Coordinates of C-alpha atoms and ligand atoms in Angstrom, one line a residue:
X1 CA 114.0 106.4 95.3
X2 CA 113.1 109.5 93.4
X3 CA 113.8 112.7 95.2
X4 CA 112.2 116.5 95.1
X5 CA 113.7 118.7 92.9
X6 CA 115.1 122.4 94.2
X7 CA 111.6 124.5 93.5
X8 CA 109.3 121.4 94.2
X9 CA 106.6 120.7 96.8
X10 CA 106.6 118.3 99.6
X11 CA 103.3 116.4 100.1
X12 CA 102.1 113.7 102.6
X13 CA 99.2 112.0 102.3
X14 CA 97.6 110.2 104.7
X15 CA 95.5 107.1 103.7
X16 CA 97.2 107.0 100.3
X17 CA 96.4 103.3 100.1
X18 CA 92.8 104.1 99.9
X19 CA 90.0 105.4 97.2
X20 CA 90.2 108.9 97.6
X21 CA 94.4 108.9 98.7
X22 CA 95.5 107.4 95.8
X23 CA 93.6 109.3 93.3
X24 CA 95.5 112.5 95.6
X25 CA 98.6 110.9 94.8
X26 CA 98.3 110.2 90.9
X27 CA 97.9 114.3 91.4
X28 CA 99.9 115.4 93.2
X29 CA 102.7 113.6 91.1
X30 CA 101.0 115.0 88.1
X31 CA 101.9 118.7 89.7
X32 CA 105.4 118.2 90.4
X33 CA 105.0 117.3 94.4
X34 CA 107.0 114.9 96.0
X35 CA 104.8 112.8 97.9
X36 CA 105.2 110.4 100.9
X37 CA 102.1 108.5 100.9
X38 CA 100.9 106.3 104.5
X39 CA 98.6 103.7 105.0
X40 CA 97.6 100.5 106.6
X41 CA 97.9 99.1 103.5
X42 CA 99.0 99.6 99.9
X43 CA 96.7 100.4 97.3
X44 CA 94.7 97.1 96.1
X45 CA 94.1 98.3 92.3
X46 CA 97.4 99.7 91.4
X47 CA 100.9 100.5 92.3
X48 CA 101.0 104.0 94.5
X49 CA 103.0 107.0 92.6
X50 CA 104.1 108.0 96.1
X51 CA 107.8 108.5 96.0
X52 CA 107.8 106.7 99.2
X53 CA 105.2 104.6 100.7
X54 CA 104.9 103.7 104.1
X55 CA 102.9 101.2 105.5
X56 CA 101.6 101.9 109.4
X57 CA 99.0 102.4 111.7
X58 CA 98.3 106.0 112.1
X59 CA 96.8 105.5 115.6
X60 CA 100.3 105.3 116.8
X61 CA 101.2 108.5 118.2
X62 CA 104.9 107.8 117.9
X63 CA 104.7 106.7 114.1
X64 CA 102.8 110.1 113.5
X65 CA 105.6 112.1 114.8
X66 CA 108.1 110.1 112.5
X67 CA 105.8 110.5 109.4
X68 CA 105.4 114.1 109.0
X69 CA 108.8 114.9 109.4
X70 CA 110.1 115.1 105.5
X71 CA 113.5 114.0 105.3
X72 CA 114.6 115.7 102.1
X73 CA 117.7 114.7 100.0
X74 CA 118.9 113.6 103.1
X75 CA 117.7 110.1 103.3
X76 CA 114.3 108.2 103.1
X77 CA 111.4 107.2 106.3
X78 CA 113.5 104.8 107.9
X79 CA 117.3 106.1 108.2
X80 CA 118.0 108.4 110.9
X81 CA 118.8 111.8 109.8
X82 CA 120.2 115.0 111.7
X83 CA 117.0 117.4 113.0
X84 CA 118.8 119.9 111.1
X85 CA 118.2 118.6 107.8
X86 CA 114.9 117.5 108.6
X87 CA 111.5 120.1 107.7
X88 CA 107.9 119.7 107.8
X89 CA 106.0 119.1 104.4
X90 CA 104.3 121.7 102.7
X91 CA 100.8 120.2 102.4
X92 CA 99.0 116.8 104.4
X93 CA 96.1 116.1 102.5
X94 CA 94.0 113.6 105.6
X95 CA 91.8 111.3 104.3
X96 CA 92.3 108.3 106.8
X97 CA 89.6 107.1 108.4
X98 CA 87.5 104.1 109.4
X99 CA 84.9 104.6 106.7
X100 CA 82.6 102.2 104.6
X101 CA 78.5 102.7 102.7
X102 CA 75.8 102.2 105.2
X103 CA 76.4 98.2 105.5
X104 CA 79.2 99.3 107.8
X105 CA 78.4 102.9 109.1
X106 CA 74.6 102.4 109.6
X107 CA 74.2 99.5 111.5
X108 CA 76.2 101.0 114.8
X109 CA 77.8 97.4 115.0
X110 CA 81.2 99.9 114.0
X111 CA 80.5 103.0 116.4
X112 CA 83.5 102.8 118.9
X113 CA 86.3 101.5 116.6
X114 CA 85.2 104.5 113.7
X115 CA 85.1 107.0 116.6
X116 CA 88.1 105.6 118.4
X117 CA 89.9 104.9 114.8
X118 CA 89.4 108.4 113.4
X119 CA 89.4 110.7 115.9
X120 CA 92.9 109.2 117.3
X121 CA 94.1 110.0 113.5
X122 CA 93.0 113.0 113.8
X123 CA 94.6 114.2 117.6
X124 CA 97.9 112.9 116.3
X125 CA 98.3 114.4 113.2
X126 CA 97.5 118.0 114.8
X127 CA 100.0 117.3 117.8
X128 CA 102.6 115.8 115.8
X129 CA 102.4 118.9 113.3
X130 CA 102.0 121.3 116.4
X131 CA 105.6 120.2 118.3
X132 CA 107.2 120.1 115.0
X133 CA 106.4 123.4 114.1
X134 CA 107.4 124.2 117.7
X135 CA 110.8 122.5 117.2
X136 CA 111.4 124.1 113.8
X137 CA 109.8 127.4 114.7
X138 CA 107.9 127.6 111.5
X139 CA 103.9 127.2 110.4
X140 CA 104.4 126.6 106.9
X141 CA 102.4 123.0 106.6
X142 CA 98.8 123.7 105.1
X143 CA 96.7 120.5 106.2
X144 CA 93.6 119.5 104.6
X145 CA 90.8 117.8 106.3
X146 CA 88.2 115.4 104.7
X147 CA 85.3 115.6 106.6
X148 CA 81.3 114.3 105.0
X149 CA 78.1 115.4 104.2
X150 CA 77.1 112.7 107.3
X151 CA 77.8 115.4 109.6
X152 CA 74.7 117.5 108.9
X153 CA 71.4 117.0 110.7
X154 CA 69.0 114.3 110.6
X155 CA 66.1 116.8 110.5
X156 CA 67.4 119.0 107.5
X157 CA 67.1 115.6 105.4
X158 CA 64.1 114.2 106.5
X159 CA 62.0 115.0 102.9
X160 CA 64.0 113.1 99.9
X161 CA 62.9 116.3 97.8
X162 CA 64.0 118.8 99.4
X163 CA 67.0 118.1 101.5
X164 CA 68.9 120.9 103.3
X165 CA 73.0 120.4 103.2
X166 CA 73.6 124.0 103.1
X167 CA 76.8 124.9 105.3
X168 CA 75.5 127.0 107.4
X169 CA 72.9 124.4 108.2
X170 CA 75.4 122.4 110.5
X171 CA 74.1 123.7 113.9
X172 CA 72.2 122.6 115.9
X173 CA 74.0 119.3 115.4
X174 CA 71.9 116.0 115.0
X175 CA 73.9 113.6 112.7
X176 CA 72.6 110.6 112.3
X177 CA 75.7 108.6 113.0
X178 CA 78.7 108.0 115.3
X179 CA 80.9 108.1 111.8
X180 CA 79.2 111.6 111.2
X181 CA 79.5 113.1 114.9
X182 CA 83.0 112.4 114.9
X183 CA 83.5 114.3 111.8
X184 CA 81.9 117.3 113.0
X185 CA 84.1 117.0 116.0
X186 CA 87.2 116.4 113.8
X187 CA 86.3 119.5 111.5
X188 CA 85.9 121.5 114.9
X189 CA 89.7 120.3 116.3
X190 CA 91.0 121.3 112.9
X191 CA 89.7 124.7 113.6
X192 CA 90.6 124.8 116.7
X193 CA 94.2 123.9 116.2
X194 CA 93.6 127.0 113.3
X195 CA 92.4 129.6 116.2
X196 CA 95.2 128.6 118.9
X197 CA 98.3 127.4 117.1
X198 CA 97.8 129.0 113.7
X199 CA 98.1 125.7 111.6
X200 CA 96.5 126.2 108.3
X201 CA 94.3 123.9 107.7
X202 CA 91.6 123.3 104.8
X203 CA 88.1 121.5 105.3
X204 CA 86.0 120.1 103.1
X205 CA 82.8 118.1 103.5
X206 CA 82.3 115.3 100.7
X207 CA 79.3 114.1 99.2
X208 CA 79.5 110.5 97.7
X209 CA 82.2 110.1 96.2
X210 CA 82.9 107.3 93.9
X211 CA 85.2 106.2 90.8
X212 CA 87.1 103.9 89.2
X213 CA 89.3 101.9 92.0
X214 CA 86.8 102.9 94.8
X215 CA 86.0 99.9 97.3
X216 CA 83.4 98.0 95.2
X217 CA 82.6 94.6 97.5
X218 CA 83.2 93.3 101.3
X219 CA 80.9 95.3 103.0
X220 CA 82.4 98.7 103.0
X221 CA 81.6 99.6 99.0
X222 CA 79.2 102.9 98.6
X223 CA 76.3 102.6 96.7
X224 CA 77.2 103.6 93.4
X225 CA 79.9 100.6 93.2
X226 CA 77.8 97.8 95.2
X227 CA 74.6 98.8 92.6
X228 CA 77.6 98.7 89.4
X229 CA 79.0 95.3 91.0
X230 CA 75.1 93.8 91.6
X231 CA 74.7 94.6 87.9
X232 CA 77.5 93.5 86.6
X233 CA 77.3 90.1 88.2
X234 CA 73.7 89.1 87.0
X235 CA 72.6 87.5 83.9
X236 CA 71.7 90.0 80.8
X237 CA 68.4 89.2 80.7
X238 CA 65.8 88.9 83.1
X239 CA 68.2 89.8 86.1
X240 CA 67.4 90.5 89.5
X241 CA 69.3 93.2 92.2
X242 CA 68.9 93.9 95.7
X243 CA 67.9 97.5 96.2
X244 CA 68.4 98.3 100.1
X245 CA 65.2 100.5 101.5
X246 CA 62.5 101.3 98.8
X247 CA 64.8 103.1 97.0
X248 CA 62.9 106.5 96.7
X249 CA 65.5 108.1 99.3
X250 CA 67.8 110.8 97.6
X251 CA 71.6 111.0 96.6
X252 CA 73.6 113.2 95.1
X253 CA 77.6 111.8 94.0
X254 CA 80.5 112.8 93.0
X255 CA 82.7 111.3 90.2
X256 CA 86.6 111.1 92.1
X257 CA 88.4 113.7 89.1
X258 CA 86.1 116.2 90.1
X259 CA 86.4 116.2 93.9
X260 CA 89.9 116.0 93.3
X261 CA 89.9 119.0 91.5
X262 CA 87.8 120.9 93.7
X263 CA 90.3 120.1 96.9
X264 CA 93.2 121.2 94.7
X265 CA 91.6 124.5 94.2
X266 CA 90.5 124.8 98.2
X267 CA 94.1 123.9 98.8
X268 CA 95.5 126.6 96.4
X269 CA 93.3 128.9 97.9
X270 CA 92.5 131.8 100.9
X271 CA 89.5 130.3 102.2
X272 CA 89.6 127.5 105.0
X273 CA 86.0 126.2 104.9
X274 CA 84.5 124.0 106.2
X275 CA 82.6 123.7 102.2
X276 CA 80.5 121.0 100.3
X277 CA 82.2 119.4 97.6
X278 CA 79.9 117.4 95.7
X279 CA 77.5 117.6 93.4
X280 CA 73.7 119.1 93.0
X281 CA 72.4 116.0 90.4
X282 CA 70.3 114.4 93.0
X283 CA 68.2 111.3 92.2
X284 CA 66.9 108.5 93.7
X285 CA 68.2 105.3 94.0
X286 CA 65.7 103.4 92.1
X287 CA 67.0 106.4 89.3
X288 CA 70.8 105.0 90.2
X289 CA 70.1 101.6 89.1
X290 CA 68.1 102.8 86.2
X291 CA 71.4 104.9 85.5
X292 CA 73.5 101.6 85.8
X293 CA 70.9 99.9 84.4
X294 CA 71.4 101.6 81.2
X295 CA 75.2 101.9 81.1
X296 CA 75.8 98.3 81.2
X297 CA 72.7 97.2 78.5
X298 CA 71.2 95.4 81.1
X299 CA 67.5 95.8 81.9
X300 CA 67.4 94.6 85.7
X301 CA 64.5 94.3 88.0
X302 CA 64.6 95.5 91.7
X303 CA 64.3 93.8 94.6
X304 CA 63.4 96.2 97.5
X305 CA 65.3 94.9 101.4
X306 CA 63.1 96.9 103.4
X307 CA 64.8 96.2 106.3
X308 CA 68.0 97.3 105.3
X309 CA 70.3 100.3 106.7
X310 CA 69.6 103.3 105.1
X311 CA 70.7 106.6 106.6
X312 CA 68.9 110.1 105.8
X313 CA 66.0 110.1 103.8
X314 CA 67.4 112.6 101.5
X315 CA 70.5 114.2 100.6
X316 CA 72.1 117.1 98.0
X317 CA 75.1 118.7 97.8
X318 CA 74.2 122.6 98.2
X319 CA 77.4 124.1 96.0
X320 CA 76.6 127.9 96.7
X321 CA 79.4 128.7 98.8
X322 CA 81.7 126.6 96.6
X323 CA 81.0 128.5 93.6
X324 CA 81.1 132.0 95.4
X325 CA 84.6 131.3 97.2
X326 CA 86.4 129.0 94.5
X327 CA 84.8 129.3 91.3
X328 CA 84.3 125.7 91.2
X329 CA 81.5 123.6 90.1
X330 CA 80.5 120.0 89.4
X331 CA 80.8 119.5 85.5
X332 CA 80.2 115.6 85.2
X333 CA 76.8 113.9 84.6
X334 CA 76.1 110.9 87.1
X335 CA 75.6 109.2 84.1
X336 CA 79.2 110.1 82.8
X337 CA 80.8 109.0 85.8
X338 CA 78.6 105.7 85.7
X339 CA 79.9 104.6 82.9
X340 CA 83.5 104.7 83.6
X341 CA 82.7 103.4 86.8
X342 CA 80.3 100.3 85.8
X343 CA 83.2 99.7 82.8
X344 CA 86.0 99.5 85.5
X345 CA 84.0 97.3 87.9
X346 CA 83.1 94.8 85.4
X347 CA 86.5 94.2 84.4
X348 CA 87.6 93.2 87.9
X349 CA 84.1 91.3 88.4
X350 CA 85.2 89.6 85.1
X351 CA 89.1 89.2 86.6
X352 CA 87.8 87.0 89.5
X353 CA 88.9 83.4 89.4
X354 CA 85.0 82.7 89.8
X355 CA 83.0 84.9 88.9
X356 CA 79.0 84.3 89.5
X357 CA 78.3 86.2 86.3
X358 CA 74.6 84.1 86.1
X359 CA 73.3 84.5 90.1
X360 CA 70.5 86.9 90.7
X361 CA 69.7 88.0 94.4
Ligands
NAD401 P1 88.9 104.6 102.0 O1 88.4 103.6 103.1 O2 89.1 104.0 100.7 O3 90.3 105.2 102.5 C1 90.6 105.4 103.9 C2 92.0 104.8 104.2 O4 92.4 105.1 105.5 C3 92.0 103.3 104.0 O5 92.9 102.9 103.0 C4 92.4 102.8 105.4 O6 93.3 101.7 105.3 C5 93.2 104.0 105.9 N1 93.2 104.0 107.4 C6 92.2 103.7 108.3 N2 92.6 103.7 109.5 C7 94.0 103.9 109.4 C8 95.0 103.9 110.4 N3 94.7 103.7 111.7 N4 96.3 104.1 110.0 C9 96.6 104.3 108.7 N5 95.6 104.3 107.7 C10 94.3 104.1 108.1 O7 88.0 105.8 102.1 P2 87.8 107.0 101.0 O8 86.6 106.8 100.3 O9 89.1 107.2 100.2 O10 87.6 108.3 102.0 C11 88.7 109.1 102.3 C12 88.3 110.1 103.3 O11 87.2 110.9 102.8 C13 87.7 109.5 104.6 O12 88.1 110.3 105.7 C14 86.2 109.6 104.5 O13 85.6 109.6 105.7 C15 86.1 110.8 103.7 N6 84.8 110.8 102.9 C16 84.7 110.0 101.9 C17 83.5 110.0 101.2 C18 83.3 109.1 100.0 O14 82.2 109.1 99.4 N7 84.2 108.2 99.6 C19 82.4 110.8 101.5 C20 82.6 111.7 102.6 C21 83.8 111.7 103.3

């Protein structure tokens, strides 16, 4: 076990086993933290970089207490140590959730468990932070907060051209979903938690996010990955994919190095949010796969599921307050990040025992 050095940082990061966690991780590392990464499971795609990984269920009041308590020098998760040699972390980046692409969000087959899941994530990680800093009399533990573009209303994204995703656009509240109303609650304990206790806390709200070692199959993959995997997996000529809806509704994404970035920079910086972190390249989805299409050399004809869940009509990231507070914008073409995403998902559709390279849907 490796172990912080005398100036370093002390990180934990909550749902370090999945896309968006690990990616924090490989960071964090990169910038000299020492990290404790937790999850319900490990990462699939790679080994973690966490210094120590622990495997749990976050729901468990009693197991959040034990997991933001850093340990130092002084031993690792699971010896008992002395309160006195015991502090809180510096940062908690929290990314766990109950969280999937419509298949699993849209269908409200999921509601309780992602309300029940997430939320309970969320009221523990605020207590456990709260009576530590209580027993230790500091405040010192900066905790982000990864909320989503899901949160904003239904109305505001009605027209695929001219969707509304502007912060300040958030009330009156009329998500479409249970997964996006219990972010906007979550966002709202964070800042409540700010106001009353003075935790320092950092919100962001994503906007499709996707990358290499993102969930690309079994029901909970984004669209980005499930249109790279559909690709990759029919024949190279005269293939056939399943497009869900008639694919003229609107989407902007995110490649993962850039929203990484841009919570690096919110986390290194005065301003608490809650801000979009996405990006403005919007397109449709019949564009995507036309965008996929193209990366893998693959001309592919689309097969529209009409009855398929959807979610809004239309959505954009709106990056004006991210610019004017941090300085930051998207950089990446969606085409750019395609490419290393389609590349990466090809090589684990090709790394399957079988593989139904030849089947069109
Ligand atoms: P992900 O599903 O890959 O990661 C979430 C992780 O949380 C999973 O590894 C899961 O095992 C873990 N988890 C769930 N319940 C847990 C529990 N009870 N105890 C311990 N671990 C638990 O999702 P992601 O794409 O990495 O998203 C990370 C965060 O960002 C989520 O909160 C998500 O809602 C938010 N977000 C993501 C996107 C996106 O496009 N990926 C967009 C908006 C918001």
């Amino acid at each position: 076990m490796k172990f912080m050095t005398e100036d370093g940082k002390t990180a934990l990061v909550l749902g370090a086993g999945g896309f968006i966690g690990s990616h924090m991780v490989r960071r964090l590392k990169e910038d000299g933290y020492w990290v404790r990464g937790v999850d319900l499971k490990r990462p699939e795609f790679s080994e973690t970089e966490a210094d120590e990984f622990i495997v749990g269920d976050l729901t468990d009041q009693l197991f959040v207490e034990r997991v933001v308590v850093f340990k130092g020098n002084a031993g690792n998760f699971y010896k008992f140590v002395s309160s006195k040699y015991t502090q809180p972390f510096d940062e908690i980046y929290q990314y766990a959730a109950d969280m999937g692409g419509a298949g699993y969000i849209f269908t409200g087959e999921h509601d309780a468990d992602v309300m029940n899941n997430s939320a309970t994530i969320n009221l523990n990680v605020l207590n456990s932070q709260r009576a530590l800093n209580d027993r230790k009399c500091v405040n010192k533990t900066k905790i982000f907060y990864s909320s989503s573009a899901c949160m904003y209303p239904e109305h505001n994204q009605l027209d695929p051209d001219n969707p509304d995703c502007s912060e300040d656009s958030a009330y009156p509240a009329a998500p479409d979903s249970e997964y996006g109303w219990e972010k906007l609650f979550s966002e709202r304990l964070y800042m409540a938690y700010n106001r009353n206790y003075d935790i320092p806390v950092r919100i962001a709200r994503f906007h499709n996010i996707f990358g290499p070692e993102g969930t690309y199959e079994g029901g909970k993959e984004k669209s980005p990955a499930a249109i790279c995997r559909k690709v990759a997996q029919v024949a190279d000529v005269g293939g056939r994919i399943e497009v869900w809806g008639d694919g003229e509704q609107t989407r902007s994404f995110l490649y993962i190095d850039e929203c990484i970035e841009a919570t690096r920079r919110l986390m290194n910086s005065d301003f608490m949010g809650p801000v979009n972190i996405g990006s403005e390249e919007m397109v449709s989805i019949n564009e995507l796969v036309d965008i996929v299409s193209k990366a893998a050399g693959k001309p592919v004809r689309r097969v529209h599921k009409l009855d398929a869940p959807l979610g809004v009509r239309g959505r954009n990231s709106n990056n004006d307050l991210i610019r004017e507070k941090l300085g930051w914008d998207y950089s990446q073409t969606l085409e750019e990040g395609i490419q290393k995403t389609y590349s990466w998902i090809l090589d684990q559709v090709n790394k399957k025992p079988y593989s139904p390279l030849h089947v069109s849907v």
